mmCIF file of C-alpha atoms and ligand atoms in Angstrom:
data_model
loop_
_atom_site.group_PDB
_atom_site.id
_atom_site.type_symbol
_atom_site.label_atom_id
_atom_site.label_comp_id
_atom_site.label_asym_id
_atom_site.label_seq_id
_atom_site.Cartn_x
_atom_site.Cartn_y
_atom_site.Cartn_z
ATOM 1 C CA MET A 1 -11.290 31.813 -16.427
ATOM 2 C CA LYS A 2 -10.752 28.030 -18.283
ATOM 3 C CA ALA A 3 -13.502 25.867 -16.748
ATOM 4 C CA LEU A 4 -13.915 22.468 -17.534
ATOM 5 C CA ILE A 5 -17.507 20.906 -17.540
ATOM 6 C CA THR A 6 -18.350 17.250 -17.160
ATOM 7 C CA GLY A 7 -21.972 16.689 -18.249
ATOM 8 C CA ALA A 8 -21.227 19.937 -20.079
ATOM 9 C CA ALA A 9 -24.402 18.787 -22.564
ATOM 10 C CA GLY A 10 -26.495 18.025 -20.151
ATOM 11 C CA PHE A 11 -29.280 20.202 -18.584
ATOM 12 C CA MET A 12 -27.273 22.168 -16.199
ATOM 13 C CA GLY A 13 -24.089 21.778 -17.782
ATOM 14 C CA THR A 14 -25.967 23.454 -20.999
ATOM 15 C CA ASN A 15 -26.835 26.286 -18.821
ATOM 16 C CA LEU A 16 -23.824 26.655 -16.999
ATOM 17 C CA SER A 17 -21.781 27.276 -20.420
ATOM 18 C CA ILE A 18 -24.099 29.382 -21.716
ATOM 19 C CA ARG A 19 -23.767 31.621 -18.458
ATOM 20 C CA LEU A 20 -19.860 31.454 -18.496
ATOM 21 C CA LEU A 21 -19.615 32.026 -22.053
ATOM 22 C CA LYS A 22 -21.062 35.621 -21.353
ATOM 23 C CA ASN A 23 -17.721 36.415 -20.008
ATOM 24 C CA PRO A 24 -15.465 36.993 -23.432
ATOM 25 C CA ASN A 25 -12.492 35.960 -20.886
ATOM 26 C CA ASN A 26 -13.999 32.500 -20.263
ATOM 27 C CA LYS A 27 -13.252 29.382 -21.970
ATOM 28 C CA ILE A 28 -15.138 26.046 -21.671
ATOM 29 C CA ILE A 29 -14.078 22.592 -22.161
ATOM 30 C CA GLY A 30 -17.223 20.383 -22.265
ATOM 31 C CA VAL A 31 -16.847 16.729 -21.687
ATOM 32 C CA ASP A 32 -19.985 14.820 -21.893
ATOM 33 C CA SER A 33 -20.777 11.223 -23.095
ATOM 34 C CA LEU A 34 -23.923 12.381 -24.841
ATOM 35 C CA ILE A 35 -25.656 9.430 -23.115
ATOM 36 C CA ARG A 36 -28.564 11.533 -22.183
ATOM 37 C CA LYS A 37 -31.343 11.455 -24.314
ATOM 38 C CA GLY A 38 -31.634 15.586 -25.312
ATOM 39 C CA SER A 39 -27.824 16.540 -24.853
ATOM 40 C CA GLU A 40 -27.024 16.065 -28.664
ATOM 41 C CA GLU A 41 -29.940 18.632 -29.032
ATOM 42 C CA ASN A 42 -28.213 20.816 -26.113
ATOM 43 C CA LEU A 43 -24.675 20.518 -27.796
ATOM 44 C CA LYS A 44 -25.919 21.955 -31.135
ATOM 45 C CA LEU A 45 -26.137 25.646 -29.226
ATOM 46 C CA PHE A 46 -22.033 25.527 -29.119
ATOM 47 C CA GLU A 47 -21.454 24.668 -32.762
ATOM 48 C CA ARG A 48 -19.915 27.903 -33.602
ATOM 49 C CA GLU A 49 -18.475 29.031 -30.337
ATOM 50 C CA LYS A 50 -14.520 28.913 -30.728
ATOM 51 C CA ARG A 51 -14.620 29.297 -26.751
ATOM 52 C CA PHE A 52 -16.366 25.953 -26.419
ATOM 53 C CA LYS A 53 -13.845 23.114 -26.613
ATOM 54 C CA PHE A 54 -16.042 19.702 -26.718
ATOM 55 C CA TYR A 55 -14.696 16.318 -25.887
ATOM 56 C CA GLN A 56 -17.201 13.666 -26.320
ATOM 57 C CA ALA A 57 -16.205 11.219 -23.660
ATOM 58 C CA ASP A 58 -17.059 8.682 -20.869
ATOM 59 C CA ILE A 59 -15.856 9.865 -17.455
ATOM 60 C CA ASP A 60 -13.589 6.760 -17.395
ATOM 61 C CA TYR A 61 -11.378 9.111 -19.691
ATOM 62 C CA ILE A 62 -11.574 12.116 -17.509
ATOM 63 C CA GLU A 63 -7.943 12.045 -16.142
ATOM 64 C CA LYS A 64 -6.414 12.337 -19.505
ATOM 65 C CA ILE A 65 -8.770 15.409 -20.368
ATOM 66 C CA ILE A 66 -7.928 16.912 -17.213
ATOM 67 C CA LYS A 67 -4.170 16.670 -17.321
ATOM 68 C CA LYS A 68 -4.257 17.716 -21.138
ATOM 69 C CA THR A 69 -6.367 20.711 -21.035
ATOM 70 C CA LYS A 70 -5.293 22.155 -17.589
ATOM 71 C CA PRO A 71 -8.266 23.998 -16.784
ATOM 72 C CA ASP A 72 -8.329 26.370 -13.710
ATOM 73 C CA VAL A 73 -11.638 25.140 -12.056
ATOM 74 C CA VAL A 74 -13.706 22.118 -12.728
ATOM 75 C CA TYR A 75 -17.497 21.894 -12.735
ATOM 76 C CA HIS A 76 -18.440 18.148 -12.079
ATOM 77 C CA LEU A 77 -22.037 17.725 -13.002
ATOM 78 C CA ALA A 78 -21.790 14.595 -14.902
ATOM 79 C CA ALA A 79 -23.773 12.085 -13.692
ATOM 80 C CA GLN A 80 -25.906 8.572 -13.791
ATOM 81 C CA VAL A 81 -28.677 10.829 -12.608
ATOM 82 C CA ALA A 82 -32.036 8.418 -12.203
ATOM 83 C CA VAL A 83 -32.512 6.499 -8.860
ATOM 84 C CA THR A 84 -34.650 4.048 -10.795
ATOM 85 C CA SER A 85 -31.517 2.956 -13.011
ATOM 86 C CA SER A 86 -29.193 2.851 -9.657
ATOM 87 C CA VAL A 87 -31.545 0.427 -8.267
ATOM 88 C CA GLU A 88 -31.361 -1.492 -11.858
ATOM 89 C CA ASN A 89 -27.902 -1.487 -11.886
ATOM 90 C CA PRO A 90 -25.989 -0.417 -8.832
ATOM 91 C CA LYS A 91 -22.643 -1.282 -10.214
ATOM 92 C CA MET A 92 -22.807 0.880 -13.231
ATOM 93 C CA ASP A 93 -24.125 3.793 -11.046
ATOM 94 C CA PHE A 94 -21.181 3.771 -8.914
ATOM 95 C CA GLU A 95 -18.601 3.586 -11.332
ATOM 96 C CA ILE A 96 -19.879 6.756 -13.039
ATOM 97 C CA ASN A 97 -20.959 8.685 -9.827
ATOM 98 C CA ALA A 98 -18.525 7.624 -7.419
ATOM 99 C CA LEU A 99 -15.337 6.261 -8.880
ATOM 100 C CA GLY A 100 -16.001 8.491 -11.862
ATOM 101 C CA THR A 101 -16.125 11.484 -9.334
ATOM 102 C CA LEU A 102 -12.830 9.939 -7.406
ATOM 103 C CA ARG A 103 -11.126 10.376 -10.924
ATOM 104 C CA VAL A 104 -12.390 14.003 -11.059
ATOM 105 C CA VAL A 105 -10.958 15.043 -8.001
ATOM 106 C CA ASN A 106 -8.060 13.204 -7.723
ATOM 107 C CA THR A 107 -6.739 14.405 -11.032
ATOM 108 C CA ALA A 108 -7.868 17.855 -10.895
ATOM 109 C CA SER A 109 -5.793 18.151 -7.227
ATOM 110 C CA GLN A 110 -2.681 17.208 -9.101
ATOM 111 C CA ILE A 111 -3.081 20.268 -11.214
ATOM 112 C CA LYS A 112 -4.461 22.413 -8.406
ATOM 113 C CA ALA A 113 -7.844 22.950 -9.899
ATOM 114 C CA PRO A 114 -10.741 23.303 -7.601
ATOM 115 C CA VAL A 115 -13.736 21.007 -8.088
ATOM 116 C CA ILE A 116 -17.123 22.466 -7.766
ATOM 117 C CA TYR A 117 -19.746 19.291 -7.604
ATOM 118 C CA THR A 118 -23.466 18.798 -7.509
ATOM 119 C CA SER A 119 -24.596 16.592 -5.402
ATOM 120 C CA THR A 120 -28.193 16.066 -4.326
ATOM 121 C CA ASN A 121 -30.483 16.109 -1.420
ATOM 122 C CA LYS A 122 -30.950 12.100 -1.836
ATOM 123 C CA VAL A 123 -27.943 12.023 0.520
ATOM 124 C CA TYR A 124 -30.220 12.724 3.104
ATOM 125 C CA GLY A 125 -31.801 9.423 2.438
ATOM 126 C CA ASP A 126 -34.586 7.875 4.750
ATOM 127 C CA ASN A 127 -33.669 10.102 7.597
ATOM 128 C CA LEU A 128 -36.031 12.773 6.241
ATOM 129 C CA ASN A 129 -38.988 10.336 6.542
ATOM 130 C CA LYS A 130 -38.550 10.525 10.348
ATOM 131 C CA VAL A 131 -38.878 14.225 10.603
ATOM 132 C CA PRO A 132 -42.588 14.560 11.877
ATOM 133 C CA THR A 133 -44.633 15.339 8.898
ATOM 134 C CA ILE A 134 -48.190 16.749 8.810
ATOM 135 C CA GLU A 135 -50.806 15.956 6.007
ATOM 136 C CA LEU A 136 -52.667 18.636 4.406
ATOM 137 C CA VAL A 137 -55.210 18.702 2.017
ATOM 138 C CA THR A 138 -53.048 18.876 -0.898
ATOM 139 C CA ARG A 139 -49.807 17.999 0.488
ATOM 140 C CA TYR A 140 -47.436 16.935 3.012
ATOM 141 C CA ASP A 141 -45.481 19.129 5.247
ATOM 142 C CA PHE A 142 -42.759 18.992 7.754
ATOM 143 C CA GLY A 143 -44.297 19.655 11.293
ATOM 144 C CA GLY A 144 -42.483 21.028 14.569
ATOM 145 C CA LYS A 145 -39.225 22.861 14.327
ATOM 146 C CA LEU A 146 -38.514 22.455 10.709
ATOM 147 C CA ARG A 147 -41.847 23.942 9.139
ATOM 148 C CA LYS A 148 -41.469 26.413 6.419
ATOM 149 C CA LYS A 149 -37.511 26.391 7.916
ATOM 150 C CA GLY A 150 -36.125 23.087 5.942
ATOM 151 C CA ILE A 151 -33.397 21.126 5.929
ATOM 152 C CA GLY A 152 -29.940 22.561 6.576
ATOM 153 C CA GLU A 153 -26.445 21.007 5.938
ATOM 154 C CA THR A 154 -25.764 19.402 9.452
ATOM 155 C CA PHE A 155 -28.820 17.248 9.072
ATOM 156 C CA SER A 156 -28.041 13.579 9.196
ATOM 157 C CA ILE A 157 -26.301 12.040 6.048
ATOM 158 C CA ASP A 158 -26.069 8.703 8.109
ATOM 159 C CA ALA A 159 -29.399 7.079 6.981
ATOM 160 C CA LYS A 160 -30.509 3.396 6.676
ATOM 161 C CA HIS A 161 -31.931 3.444 3.167
ATOM 162 C CA HIS A 162 -30.155 6.034 0.607
ATOM 163 C CA THR A 163 -31.057 3.983 -2.635
ATOM 164 C CA PRO A 164 -27.902 3.303 -4.905
ATOM 165 C CA TYR A 165 -27.937 6.435 -6.647
ATOM 166 C CA GLY A 166 -27.980 8.323 -2.816
ATOM 167 C CA CYS A 167 -25.102 6.653 -1.612
ATOM 168 C CA SER A 168 -23.030 7.105 -5.183
ATOM 169 C CA LYS A 169 -23.776 10.649 -4.980
ATOM 170 C CA LEU A 170 -22.586 10.717 -1.201
ATOM 171 C CA THR A 171 -19.526 9.158 -1.722
ATOM 172 C CA GLY A 172 -18.640 11.765 -4.693
ATOM 173 C CA ASP A 173 -20.242 14.673 -2.122
ATOM 174 C CA ILE A 174 -17.852 13.126 0.813
ATOM 175 C CA TYR A 175 -14.991 12.994 -1.662
ATOM 176 C CA VAL A 176 -15.087 16.524 -3.098
ATOM 177 C CA ARG A 177 -15.126 18.096 0.209
ATOM 178 C CA ASP A 178 -11.955 15.700 1.226
ATOM 179 C CA PHE A 179 -10.135 17.051 -1.542
ATOM 180 C CA GLY A 180 -11.076 20.501 -0.743
ATOM 181 C CA GLY A 181 -13.666 21.051 -3.401
ATOM 182 C CA ILE A 182 -17.258 22.780 -2.713
ATOM 183 C CA VAL A 183 -20.266 20.315 -2.804
ATOM 184 C CA ASN A 184 -23.931 21.911 -3.619
ATOM 185 C CA ARG A 185 -26.835 19.318 -2.281
ATOM 186 C CA CYS A 186 -29.346 20.478 -5.033
ATOM 187 C CA SER A 187 -32.670 19.664 -4.657
ATOM 188 C CA CYS A 188 -35.355 19.888 -7.635
ATOM 189 C CA MET A 189 -33.698 22.087 -10.403
ATOM 190 C CA TYR A 190 -35.896 22.639 -13.404
ATOM 191 C CA GLY A 191 -35.515 25.177 -16.510
ATOM 192 C CA VAL A 192 -34.843 25.427 -20.448
ATOM 193 C CA HIS A 193 -32.425 22.944 -21.959
ATOM 194 C CA GLN A 194 -34.082 20.226 -19.598
ATOM 195 C CA HIS A 195 -35.074 16.763 -21.448
ATOM 196 C CA GLY A 196 -37.150 15.474 -18.293
ATOM 197 C CA THR A 197 -37.957 11.778 -18.131
ATOM 198 C CA SER A 198 -40.244 9.703 -15.659
ATOM 199 C CA ASP A 199 -37.086 8.983 -13.837
ATOM 200 C CA GLN A 200 -35.547 12.229 -13.327
ATOM 201 C CA GLY A 201 -36.552 16.316 -14.170
ATOM 202 C CA TRP A 202 -40.174 15.789 -13.128
ATOM 203 C CA LEU A 203 -41.295 19.090 -13.817
ATOM 204 C CA SER A 204 -39.803 19.132 -17.178
ATOM 205 C CA TYR A 205 -41.439 15.326 -17.731
ATOM 206 C CA PHE A 206 -44.729 16.604 -16.870
ATOM 207 C CA ALA A 207 -44.533 19.615 -18.764
ATOM 208 C CA LYS A 208 -43.625 17.417 -21.868
ATOM 209 C CA ASN A 209 -46.172 14.884 -21.467
ATOM 210 C CA LYS A 210 -49.024 17.578 -21.027
ATOM 211 C CA ILE A 211 -47.905 19.187 -24.349
ATOM 212 C CA LEU A 212 -48.018 16.004 -25.853
ATOM 213 C CA GLY A 213 -51.382 14.498 -24.226
ATOM 214 C CA LYS A 214 -49.342 11.488 -23.091
ATOM 215 C CA GLU A 215 -50.371 9.793 -19.653
ATOM 216 C CA ILE A 216 -48.651 10.815 -16.423
ATOM 217 C CA THR A 217 -48.027 8.398 -13.846
ATOM 218 C CA ILE A 218 -47.622 9.342 -9.832
ATOM 219 C CA TYR A 219 -45.899 6.879 -7.764
ATOM 220 C CA GLY A 220 -47.359 7.489 -4.076
ATOM 221 C CA ASP A 221 -50.541 9.498 -3.276
ATOM 222 C CA GLY A 222 -48.729 12.926 -5.098
ATOM 223 C CA LYS A 223 -48.952 14.559 -1.984
ATOM 224 C CA GLN A 224 -45.017 14.591 -1.909
ATOM 225 C CA VAL A 225 -43.569 18.189 -1.718
ATOM 226 C CA ARG A 226 -40.285 19.469 -3.406
ATOM 227 C CA ASP A 227 -38.816 23.046 -3.381
ATOM 228 C CA ALA A 228 -37.752 23.740 -7.184
ATOM 229 C CA VAL A 229 -35.104 25.958 -8.173
ATOM 230 C CA ARG A 230 -34.655 27.539 -11.477
ATOM 231 C CA ASP A 231 -31.541 26.786 -13.717
ATOM 232 C CA THR A 232 -30.503 30.163 -13.461
ATOM 233 C CA ASP A 233 -30.387 30.877 -10.193
ATOM 234 C CA VAL A 234 -28.454 27.497 -9.601
ATOM 235 C CA THR A 235 -25.629 28.830 -12.389
ATOM 236 C CA ARG A 236 -25.459 32.222 -11.093
ATOM 237 C CA LEU A 237 -24.476 30.279 -7.669
ATOM 238 C CA LEU A 238 -22.011 27.977 -9.547
ATOM 239 C CA GLU A 239 -20.355 30.981 -11.600
ATOM 240 C CA MET A 240 -19.962 32.994 -8.259
ATOM 241 C CA GLN A 241 -18.370 29.678 -6.318
ATOM 242 C CA GLY A 242 -15.725 29.579 -9.218
ATOM 243 C CA LYS A 243 -14.740 33.027 -8.836
ATOM 244 C CA ALA A 244 -14.526 33.227 -5.164
ATOM 245 C CA LEU A 245 -12.415 29.877 -4.965
ATOM 246 C CA LEU A 246 -10.041 31.412 -8.080
ATOM 247 C CA ASP A 247 -10.165 34.879 -5.808
ATOM 248 C CA GLY A 248 -8.271 32.461 -3.030
ATOM 249 C CA ARG A 249 -11.357 32.674 -0.899
ATOM 250 C CA ASN A 250 -10.194 29.096 0.658
ATOM 251 C CA GLU A 251 -12.648 29.307 3.611
ATOM 252 C CA LEU A 252 -14.918 27.754 1.118
ATOM 253 C CA ARG A 253 -12.843 25.003 0.132
ATOM 254 C CA GLY A 254 -14.312 21.621 1.516
ATOM 255 C CA GLU A 255 -17.910 23.481 2.416
ATOM 256 C CA VAL A 256 -21.325 21.858 1.675
ATOM 257 C CA PHE A 257 -24.356 23.970 0.332
ATOM 258 C CA ASN A 258 -28.166 22.769 0.359
ATOM 259 C CA VAL A 259 -29.138 24.500 -2.563
ATOM 260 C CA GLY A 260 -32.984 24.541 -3.670
ATOM 261 C CA GLY A 261 -36.019 27.221 -4.115
ATOM 262 C CA GLY A 262 -36.548 26.999 -0.419
ATOM 263 C CA TYR A 263 -40.436 26.632 1.431
ATOM 264 C CA LYS A 264 -41.717 29.526 -0.780
ATOM 265 C CA ASN A 265 -41.304 27.539 -4.004
ATOM 266 C CA THR A 266 -42.310 24.250 -2.977
ATOM 267 C CA ILE A 267 -45.077 22.468 -4.631
ATOM 268 C CA SER A 268 -46.661 19.004 -4.301
ATOM 269 C CA LEU A 269 -47.459 16.636 -7.331
ATOM 270 C CA LEU A 270 -51.057 17.134 -6.957
ATOM 271 C CA GLU A 271 -50.854 20.623 -7.151
ATOM 272 C CA LEU A 272 -49.029 21.152 -10.262
ATOM 273 C CA CYS A 273 -51.661 18.843 -11.696
ATOM 274 C CA THR A 274 -54.323 21.496 -10.923
ATOM 275 C CA LEU A 275 -51.695 24.035 -12.171
ATOM 276 C CA TRP A 276 -51.426 22.687 -15.510
ATOM 277 C CA ASP A 277 -54.703 20.655 -15.790
ATOM 278 C CA ILE A 278 -52.986 17.033 -15.613
ATOM 279 C CA LYS A 279 -55.426 14.181 -14.730
ATOM 280 C CA PRO A 280 -52.586 11.782 -13.433
ATOM 281 C CA LYS A 281 -52.805 7.930 -12.929
ATOM 282 C CA PHE A 282 -51.670 6.542 -9.602
ATOM 283 C CA LYS A 283 -48.952 3.611 -8.584
ATOM 284 C CA GLY A 284 -47.240 2.704 -5.316
ATOM 285 C CA TRP A 285 -44.788 4.603 -3.873
ATOM 286 C CA ARG A 286 -40.919 4.312 -4.943
ATOM 287 C CA PRO A 287 -38.444 2.830 -2.621
ATOM 288 C CA SER A 288 -37.170 5.448 -0.287
ATOM 289 C CA ASP A 289 -39.192 8.476 -1.806
ATOM 290 C CA GLN A 290 -39.368 11.210 0.420
ATOM 291 C CA LYS A 291 -42.297 12.781 1.335
ATOM 292 C CA VAL A 292 -41.295 16.205 2.041
ATOM 293 C CA PHE A 293 -38.085 18.017 0.987
ATOM 294 C CA TYR A 294 -37.140 21.633 0.940
ATOM 295 C CA CYS A 295 -34.015 23.201 2.183
ATOM 296 C CA ASP A 296 -32.687 25.878 4.273
ATOM 297 C CA THR A 297 -30.475 27.690 2.026
ATOM 298 C CA SER A 298 -29.652 30.477 4.602
ATOM 299 C CA LYS A 299 -25.960 29.127 4.541
ATOM 300 C CA ALA A 300 -25.213 30.338 0.802
ATOM 301 C CA ASP A 301 -26.734 33.429 1.989
ATOM 302 C CA LYS A 302 -24.477 34.107 4.696
ATOM 303 C CA MET A 303 -21.326 33.094 3.058
ATOM 304 C CA LEU A 304 -21.633 33.805 -0.644
ATOM 305 C CA ASN A 305 -25.061 36.229 -0.204
ATOM 306 C CA TRP A 306 -26.925 34.087 -2.867
ATOM 307 C CA ARG A 307 -30.542 33.391 -2.624
ATOM 308 C CA PRO A 308 -32.908 31.647 -5.359
ATOM 309 C CA GLU A 309 -34.552 34.851 -6.662
ATOM 310 C CA ILE A 310 -36.882 33.250 -9.490
ATOM 311 C CA ASP A 311 -40.497 32.783 -8.054
ATOM 312 C CA LEU A 312 -41.991 29.107 -9.003
ATOM 313 C CA LYS A 313 -44.792 30.421 -10.979
ATOM 314 C CA THR A 314 -42.963 32.558 -13.231
ATOM 315 C CA GLY A 315 -40.442 29.628 -13.685
ATOM 316 C CA LEU A 316 -43.105 27.315 -14.165
ATOM 317 C CA ASP A 317 -44.420 29.498 -17.241
ATOM 318 C CA GLU A 318 -41.059 29.736 -18.769
ATOM 319 C CA LEU A 319 -40.578 25.907 -18.492
ATOM 320 C CA PHE A 320 -43.748 25.077 -20.171
ATOM 321 C CA ARG A 321 -43.220 27.456 -22.907
ATOM 322 C CA TRP A 322 -39.685 26.220 -23.593
ATOM 323 C CA THR A 323 -40.778 22.827 -23.408
ATOM 324 C CA ASN A 324 -43.860 23.391 -25.993
ATOM 325 C CA ARG A 325 -41.389 25.175 -28.518
ATOM 326 C CA ASN A 326 -39.027 22.297 -28.133
ATOM 327 C CA GLN A 327 -41.006 18.747 -28.398
ATOM 328 C CA TYR A 328 -37.891 16.808 -30.031
ATOM 329 C CA THR A 329 -37.378 14.711 -27.221
HETATM 330 N N1 NAD B 401 -31.622 17.889 -12.421
HETATM 331 C C1 NAD B 401 -32.100 17.960 -10.652
HETATM 332 O O1 NAD B 401 -33.036 18.279 -10.621
HETATM 333 C C2 NAD B 401 -30.823 17.454 -9.958
HETATM 334 C C3 NAD B 401 -31.121 17.274 -8.446
HETATM 335 C C4 NAD B 401 -30.108 17.124 -8.009
HETATM 336 C C5 NAD B 401 -28.746 16.829 -8.509
HETATM 337 N N2 NAD B 401 -28.352 17.153 -9.531
HETATM 338 C C6 NAD B 401 -27.235 16.838 -10.205
HETATM 339 O O2 NAD B 401 -26.872 17.714 -10.896
HETATM 340 C C7 NAD B 401 -26.029 17.327 -12.170
HETATM 341 C C8 NAD B 401 -26.134 17.794 -13.421
HETATM 342 O O3 NAD B 401 -27.787 17.109 -13.277
HETATM 343 P P1 NAD B 401 -28.730 17.388 -14.786
HETATM 344 O O4 NAD B 401 -30.322 17.619 -14.549
HETATM 345 O O5 NAD B 401 -28.277 18.781 -15.456
HETATM 346 O O6 NAD B 401 -28.476 16.124 -15.380
HETATM 347 P P2 NAD B 401 -28.220 15.784 -16.996
HETATM 348 O O7 NAD B 401 -28.561 13.958 -17.183
HETATM 349 O O8 NAD B 401 -29.177 16.517 -18.056
HETATM 350 O O9 NAD B 401 -26.967 16.043 -17.538
HETATM 351 C C9 NAD B 401 -25.981 15.136 -16.961
HETATM 352 C C10 NAD B 401 -24.775 14.831 -18.027
HETATM 353 O O10 NAD B 401 -24.044 13.936 -18.104
HETATM 354 C C11 NAD B 401 -23.742 13.266 -18.911
HETATM 355 N N3 NAD B 401 -23.237 11.798 -18.632
HETATM 356 C C12 NAD B 401 -23.899 10.930 -17.751
HETATM 357 N N4 NAD B 401 -23.367 9.585 -17.704
HETATM 358 C C13 NAD B 401 -22.080 9.862 -18.062
HETATM 359 C C14 NAD B 401 -20.633 9.335 -18.182
HETATM 360 N N5 NAD B 401 -20.594 8.177 -17.740
HETATM 361 N N6 NAD B 401 -19.561 10.019 -18.532
HETATM 362 C C15 NAD B 401 -19.478 11.317 -19.264
HETATM 363 N N7 NAD B 401 -20.764 11.901 -19.180
HETATM 364 C C16 NAD B 401 -21.969 11.419 -18.968
HETATM 365 C C17 NAD B 401 -25.154 12.693 -19.547
HETATM 366 O O11 NAD B 401 -24.800 12.677 -21.237
HETATM 367 C C18 NAD B 401 -25.821 14.135 -19.512
HETATM 368 O O12 NAD B 401 -25.478 15.068 -20.630
HETATM 369 C C19 NAD B 401 -25.849 15.853 -11.948
HETATM 370 O O13 NAD B 401 -24.628 15.460 -11.130
HETATM 371 C C20 NAD B 401 -27.241 15.481 -10.935
HETATM 372 O O14 NAD B 401 -26.902 14.331 -9.958
HETATM 373 C C21 NAD B 401 -29.556 17.449 -10.510
#
């Protein structure tokens, strides 16, 4: 297949490119503005790869690139990824995430290339904080029926507070489905070639700061819980979805999947600090932060026979080792 990947030099774009290039029949058209610190380093991995053609371009130019290169499938991963930047500059966030996604799906539909999109659990907004929670010693957890089960795709997206990032990603999410693509609402993804910052990629950021002996700040009380999923598990799913669409599995068009590590791969910030012997500082809660998020991935299991396979402890050890060897960010 000829796959166009937006955000190809980012964390997930790099890992997806690596995976797809393992098949000698695949070609990648990578598009990335390289705005993310660390993306240029990732891009060096493909310097000698003839089947990886790269365009350094902003998402504003995606229409021309799609029309020129005519991919079979488009993986739309490029995004303004930080909630904090979206609060500071919601217009910029909208132009990249919402308008950028409309440009992608509108043009891809003209050449009949399906789009596979990485959305986010932030589309569920503040509604998550209405789910009854219980407070345990080191973490919050869902109470009631969702305990150990997590959030499914039918959970309401009609929330009062999404944050601008949640709004722009949700806009993209709706457009992709409307144009017959596949939406993956991802929770915390982590792994190699990830360059975490204080705003995004917290597991990678904590690892980096621990290794460099830098201060780590937790916003809130640290009992927030997330489910985490390894890059390799997610890229396996994305590859599967691309193949399935090209094989004519049209029942997948317009579908949405919650993608995360699920209950068994949850961790709170405090628990990570204990695991890596981190002594954090604390500040006030960030706007619309979710106390608990973990997803129910049973729909992806049912429709695609996909489930996360890498357990969190093994994955975190690998992340820590990779970050230790790659301290250039
Ligand atoms: N990492 C996570 O935990 C997570 C969780 C939920 C959803 N997501 C979504 O997954 C996708 C990939 O995330 P990631 O962690 O790989 O992020 P990343 O920042 O590592 O990769 C995104 C890439 O997009 C590029 N980019 C940003 N703005 C651009 C623009 N205007 N034009 C062209 N390229 C641009 C960046 O340079 C970067 O290389 C994003 O859509 C993100 O919203 C990520």
